[in-house]
């Protein structure tokens, strides 16, 4: 798929099959994430790639609790890439958001469906989220959760894009 086709046809997918994302594909998606531009090239973000079912399910429950729902906010996706970024970098939210974009677009280019799932900030301020980071030797006070990029194979057809709004682009030529 060429770059324009990838960017114009990626959609948020909200139904997934159980099949895991192959490791070699996951590695490529992760690599694309690490090549996102960052303020002053400081690479403030980190990515925590979760394919372990118990951890994925625990995070899903925590996310649902924050949302005040009891559904699976990860829509059955078998892989969850959590992007966090160092709070001491003034551009950390922008940096992490660009990583999220790279992850979703790379996934689509490689035939994997994705969606940005919110509430990572609140999740990693809670004891359960902090414990996941501590288990990886990451200081939970140093990082802010930016988003989850859920990944998997779409269960059903992918949605169509909404028409782009009028007045999205202003040109000064
Ligand atoms: C910052 C951000 C947070 C989002 N949070 C969620 C979410 O929690 N759950 C969800 O289903 N989709 C979430 N989305 C996906 C958007 O709803 C989706 O991108 C939007 O509807 C446009 O659809 P498209 O991605 O297919 O173009 C989020 C997207 C962004 C950029």
mmCIF file of C-alpha atoms and ligand atoms in Angstrom:
data_model
loop_
_atom_site.group_PDB
_atom_site.id
_atom_site.type_symbol
_atom_site.label_atom_id
_atom_site.label_comp_id
_atom_site.label_asym_id
_atom_site.label_seq_id
_atom_site.Cartn_x
_atom_site.Cartn_y
_atom_site.Cartn_z
ATOM 1 C CA UNK A 1 0.000 0.000 0.000
ATOM 2 C CA UNK A 2 1.439 3.421 -0.837
ATOM 3 C CA UNK A 3 1.661 6.111 1.815
ATOM 4 C CA UNK A 4 -1.357 8.163 0.668
ATOM 5 C CA UNK A 5 -3.555 5.088 0.409
ATOM 6 C CA UNK A 6 -2.488 3.995 3.896
ATOM 7 C CA UNK A 7 -3.218 7.403 5.407
ATOM 8 C CA UNK A 8 -6.570 7.823 3.668
ATOM 9 C CA UNK A 9 -7.935 4.326 4.312
ATOM 10 C CA UNK A 10 -6.937 3.703 7.959
ATOM 11 C CA UNK A 11 -10.028 3.543 10.159
ATOM 12 C CA UNK A 12 -10.723 2.949 13.841
ATOM 13 C CA UNK A 13 -11.873 -0.638 14.231
ATOM 14 C CA UNK A 14 -14.129 -1.648 17.122
ATOM 15 C CA UNK A 15 -14.528 -5.425 16.657
ATOM 16 C CA UNK A 16 -11.622 -7.890 16.663
ATOM 17 C CA UNK A 17 -11.000 -11.583 16.174
ATOM 18 C CA UNK A 18 -9.040 -13.495 18.829
ATOM 19 C CA UNK A 19 -6.140 -14.298 16.463
ATOM 20 C CA UNK A 20 -2.881 -12.827 17.764
ATOM 21 C CA UNK A 21 -0.845 -10.314 15.770
ATOM 22 C CA UNK A 22 2.256 -12.215 14.575
ATOM 23 C CA UNK A 23 5.390 -11.161 16.478
ATOM 24 C CA UNK A 24 7.272 -10.125 13.340
ATOM 25 C CA UNK A 25 4.403 -7.798 12.358
ATOM 26 C CA UNK A 26 4.141 -6.422 15.888
ATOM 27 C CA UNK A 27 7.882 -5.706 15.842
ATOM 28 C CA UNK A 28 7.524 -3.675 12.632
ATOM 29 C CA UNK A 29 4.622 -1.656 14.029
ATOM 30 C CA UNK A 30 6.619 -0.957 17.191
ATOM 31 C CA UNK A 31 9.659 0.074 15.150
ATOM 32 C CA UNK A 32 7.512 2.536 13.178
ATOM 33 C CA UNK A 33 6.332 4.000 16.496
ATOM 34 C CA UNK A 34 9.889 4.607 17.644
ATOM 35 C CA UNK A 35 10.631 6.629 14.486
ATOM 36 C CA UNK A 36 7.988 9.292 15.162
ATOM 37 C CA UNK A 37 9.414 12.799 15.410
ATOM 38 C CA UNK A 38 9.789 14.167 18.954
ATOM 39 C CA UNK A 39 10.490 17.621 20.361
ATOM 40 C CA UNK A 40 14.226 18.319 20.124
ATOM 41 C CA UNK A 41 14.652 14.654 19.166
ATOM 42 C CA UNK A 42 14.496 13.759 22.861
ATOM 43 C CA UNK A 43 12.366 10.630 22.282
ATOM 44 C CA UNK A 44 10.243 11.314 25.370
ATOM 45 C CA UNK A 45 7.755 8.461 24.750
ATOM 46 C CA UNK A 46 7.948 4.790 25.663
ATOM 47 C CA UNK A 47 5.716 2.000 24.398
ATOM 48 C CA UNK A 48 4.552 -0.867 26.600
ATOM 49 C CA UNK A 49 3.434 -3.704 24.301
ATOM 50 C CA UNK A 50 0.947 -6.001 26.035
ATOM 51 C CA UNK A 51 -0.035 -9.338 24.526
ATOM 52 C CA UNK A 52 -0.226 -11.250 27.808
ATOM 53 C CA UNK A 53 -3.950 -11.985 28.199
ATOM 54 C CA UNK A 54 -4.121 -11.498 31.968
ATOM 55 C CA UNK A 55 -2.412 -8.091 31.825
ATOM 56 C CA UNK A 56 -4.496 -7.035 28.818
ATOM 57 C CA UNK A 57 -7.700 -8.005 30.610
ATOM 58 C CA UNK A 58 -6.681 -6.278 33.844
ATOM 59 C CA UNK A 59 -5.960 -3.070 31.914
ATOM 60 C CA UNK A 60 -9.269 -3.351 30.091
ATOM 61 C CA UNK A 61 -11.127 -3.629 33.415
ATOM 62 C CA UNK A 62 -9.261 -0.629 34.805
ATOM 63 C CA UNK A 63 -10.035 1.419 31.683
ATOM 64 C CA UNK A 64 -13.705 0.433 31.858
ATOM 65 C CA UNK A 65 -13.858 1.391 35.530
ATOM 66 C CA UNK A 66 -12.425 4.843 34.746
ATOM 67 C CA UNK A 67 -15.005 5.196 31.955
ATOM 68 C CA UNK A 68 -17.799 4.039 34.270
ATOM 69 C CA UNK A 69 -18.713 1.079 32.046
ATOM 70 C CA UNK A 70 -18.405 -2.691 32.308
ATOM 71 C CA UNK A 71 -17.771 -3.444 28.629
ATOM 72 C CA UNK A 72 -14.327 -4.216 27.141
ATOM 73 C CA UNK A 73 -13.020 -0.817 25.985
ATOM 74 C CA UNK A 74 -10.425 -2.710 23.903
ATOM 75 C CA UNK A 75 -13.207 -4.347 21.825
ATOM 76 C CA UNK A 76 -11.646 -7.816 22.057
ATOM 77 C CA UNK A 77 -8.312 -6.744 20.487
ATOM 78 C CA UNK A 78 -5.556 -9.189 21.492
ATOM 79 C CA UNK A 79 -2.713 -6.636 21.595
ATOM 80 C CA UNK A 80 -2.521 -3.282 23.366
ATOM 81 C CA UNK A 81 0.360 -0.864 22.853
ATOM 82 C CA UNK A 82 0.381 1.720 25.614
ATOM 83 C CA UNK A 83 2.203 4.942 24.795
ATOM 84 C CA UNK A 84 3.454 6.987 27.727
ATOM 85 C CA UNK A 85 5.793 9.958 27.657
ATOM 86 C CA UNK A 86 8.182 11.668 30.061
ATOM 87 C CA UNK A 87 6.424 14.479 31.850
ATOM 88 C CA UNK A 88 9.600 16.528 32.101
ATOM 89 C CA UNK A 89 9.571 17.184 28.342
ATOM 90 C CA UNK A 90 7.301 20.109 27.450
ATOM 91 C CA UNK A 91 6.341 18.416 24.166
ATOM 92 C CA UNK A 92 5.552 15.028 25.701
ATOM 93 C CA UNK A 93 1.836 14.930 24.802
ATOM 94 C CA UNK A 94 2.595 15.913 21.202
ATOM 95 C CA UNK A 95 5.473 13.412 21.049
ATOM 96 C CA UNK A 96 3.314 10.579 22.340
ATOM 97 C CA UNK A 97 0.451 11.470 20.011
ATOM 98 C CA UNK A 98 2.749 11.254 16.995
ATOM 99 C CA UNK A 99 3.928 7.835 18.166
ATOM 100 C CA UNK A 100 0.272 6.811 18.339
ATOM 101 C CA UNK A 101 -0.252 8.027 14.772
ATOM 102 C CA UNK A 102 2.769 6.109 13.502
ATOM 103 C CA UNK A 103 1.588 2.937 15.258
ATOM 104 C CA UNK A 104 -1.938 3.122 13.807
ATOM 105 C CA UNK A 105 -0.813 3.976 10.284
ATOM 106 C CA UNK A 106 1.963 1.377 10.240
ATOM 107 C CA UNK A 107 -0.479 -1.242 11.494
ATOM 108 C CA UNK A 108 -2.923 -0.428 8.728
ATOM 109 C CA UNK A 109 -0.187 -0.571 6.095
ATOM 110 C CA UNK A 110 0.667 -4.049 7.392
ATOM 111 C CA UNK A 111 -2.938 -5.299 7.323
ATOM 112 C CA UNK A 112 -3.615 -4.923 11.046
ATOM 113 C CA UNK A 113 -6.625 -3.036 12.406
ATOM 114 C CA UNK A 114 -6.274 -0.539 15.231
ATOM 115 C CA UNK A 115 -7.973 2.107 17.346
ATOM 116 C CA UNK A 116 -6.790 4.784 19.792
ATOM 117 C CA UNK A 117 -8.312 4.088 23.210
ATOM 118 C CA UNK A 118 -8.196 6.933 25.691
ATOM 119 C CA UNK A 119 -7.863 7.234 29.490
ATOM 120 C CA UNK A 120 -4.215 6.074 29.637
ATOM 121 C CA UNK A 121 -3.370 9.130 31.764
ATOM 122 C CA UNK A 122 -5.889 8.218 34.465
ATOM 123 C CA UNK A 123 -4.995 4.514 34.238
ATOM 124 C CA UNK A 124 -1.319 5.011 34.970
ATOM 125 C CA UNK A 125 -2.035 7.378 37.854
ATOM 126 C CA UNK A 126 -3.884 4.537 39.614
ATOM 127 C CA UNK A 127 -2.091 1.953 41.797
ATOM 128 C CA UNK A 128 -2.801 -0.913 39.338
ATOM 129 C CA UNK A 129 -1.318 1.014 36.406
ATOM 130 C CA UNK A 130 1.630 2.229 38.442
ATOM 131 C CA UNK A 131 2.343 -1.367 39.486
ATOM 132 C CA UNK A 132 2.599 -2.436 35.816
ATOM 133 C CA UNK A 133 5.229 0.247 35.206
ATOM 134 C CA UNK A 134 7.099 -0.555 38.412
ATOM 135 C CA UNK A 135 7.181 -4.218 37.353
ATOM 136 C CA UNK A 136 9.093 -3.105 34.250
ATOM 137 C CA UNK A 137 11.478 -0.935 36.277
ATOM 138 C CA UNK A 138 9.837 2.273 35.018
ATOM 139 C CA UNK A 139 9.324 5.187 37.435
ATOM 140 C CA UNK A 140 5.553 5.806 37.277
ATOM 141 C CA UNK A 141 5.974 9.386 38.495
ATOM 142 C CA UNK A 142 8.121 10.244 35.481
ATOM 143 C CA UNK A 143 5.573 9.259 32.801
ATOM 144 C CA UNK A 144 2.128 10.305 31.667
ATOM 145 C CA UNK A 145 -0.132 7.878 29.812
ATOM 146 C CA UNK A 146 -0.953 9.223 26.345
ATOM 147 C CA UNK A 147 -3.035 6.502 24.699
ATOM 148 C CA UNK A 148 -3.544 2.836 23.938
ATOM 149 C CA UNK A 149 -3.189 1.606 20.383
ATOM 150 C CA UNK A 150 -5.231 -1.579 20.281
ATOM 151 C CA UNK A 151 -4.296 -4.010 17.506
ATOM 152 C CA UNK A 152 -5.662 -7.127 15.883
ATOM 153 C CA UNK A 153 -7.526 -8.520 12.906
ATOM 154 C CA UNK A 154 -10.849 -6.828 12.195
ATOM 155 C CA UNK A 155 -13.912 -8.957 12.819
ATOM 156 C CA UNK A 156 -16.020 -7.794 9.883
ATOM 157 C CA UNK A 157 -15.703 -5.013 7.347
ATOM 158 C CA UNK A 158 -13.862 -1.859 8.354
ATOM 159 C CA UNK A 159 -15.995 1.304 8.597
ATOM 160 C CA UNK A 160 -15.925 3.991 5.927
ATOM 161 C CA UNK A 161 -14.487 7.423 6.683
ATOM 162 C CA UNK A 162 -16.871 10.294 7.350
ATOM 163 C CA UNK A 163 -16.713 13.000 4.685
ATOM 164 C CA UNK A 164 -14.153 15.635 5.592
ATOM 165 C CA UNK A 165 -15.760 18.819 6.977
ATOM 166 C CA UNK A 166 -16.001 22.034 4.972
ATOM 167 C CA UNK A 167 -13.304 24.542 5.798
ATOM 168 C CA UNK A 168 -10.787 22.007 7.129
ATOM 169 C CA UNK A 169 -7.980 23.627 5.148
ATOM 170 C CA UNK A 170 -7.208 27.302 4.645
ATOM 171 C CA UNK A 171 -4.631 28.184 2.050
ATOM 172 C CA UNK A 172 -2.559 31.312 1.844
ATOM 173 C CA UNK A 173 -0.826 31.188 -1.508
HETATM 174 C C1 LIG B 1 -7.307 11.297 21.308
HETATM 175 C C2 LIG B 1 -8.235 10.202 20.820
HETATM 176 C C3 LIG B 1 -8.929 9.445 21.741
HETATM 177 C C4 LIG B 1 -9.776 8.413 21.297
HETATM 178 N N1 LIG B 1 -10.376 7.624 22.229
HETATM 179 C C5 LIG B 1 -11.165 6.612 21.814
HETATM 180 C C6 LIG B 1 -11.744 5.716 22.753
HETATM 181 O O1 LIG B 1 -11.517 5.799 23.948
HETATM 182 N N2 LIG B 1 -12.547 4.730 22.269
HETATM 183 C C7 LIG B 1 -12.811 4.585 20.936
HETATM 184 O O2 LIG B 1 -13.560 3.688 20.565
HETATM 185 N N3 LIG B 1 -12.245 5.399 20.009
HETATM 186 C C8 LIG B 1 -11.433 6.395 20.411
HETATM 187 N N4 LIG B 1 -10.806 7.193 19.497
HETATM 188 C C9 LIG B 1 -11.017 6.960 18.062
HETATM 189 C C10 LIG B 1 -11.879 8.057 17.418
HETATM 190 O O3 LIG B 1 -13.209 7.920 17.868
HETATM 191 C C11 LIG B 1 -11.759 7.937 15.883
HETATM 192 O O4 LIG B 1 -10.438 8.222 15.506
HETATM 193 C C12 LIG B 1 -12.716 8.886 15.188
HETATM 194 O O5 LIG B 1 -14.060 8.518 15.399
HETATM 195 C C13 LIG B 1 -12.459 8.964 13.686
HETATM 196 O O6 LIG B 1 -12.543 7.695 13.102
HETATM 197 P P1 LIG B 1 -11.361 7.095 12.230
HETATM 198 O O7 LIG B 1 -10.175 6.898 13.160
HETATM 199 O O8 LIG B 1 -11.889 5.819 11.681
HETATM 200 O O9 LIG B 1 -11.036 8.095 11.157
HETATM 201 C C14 LIG B 1 -9.942 8.196 19.911
HETATM 202 C C15 LIG B 1 -9.220 8.960 18.992
HETATM 203 C C16 LIG B 1 -8.363 9.947 19.433
HETATM 204 C C17 LIG B 1 -7.550 10.715 18.429
#
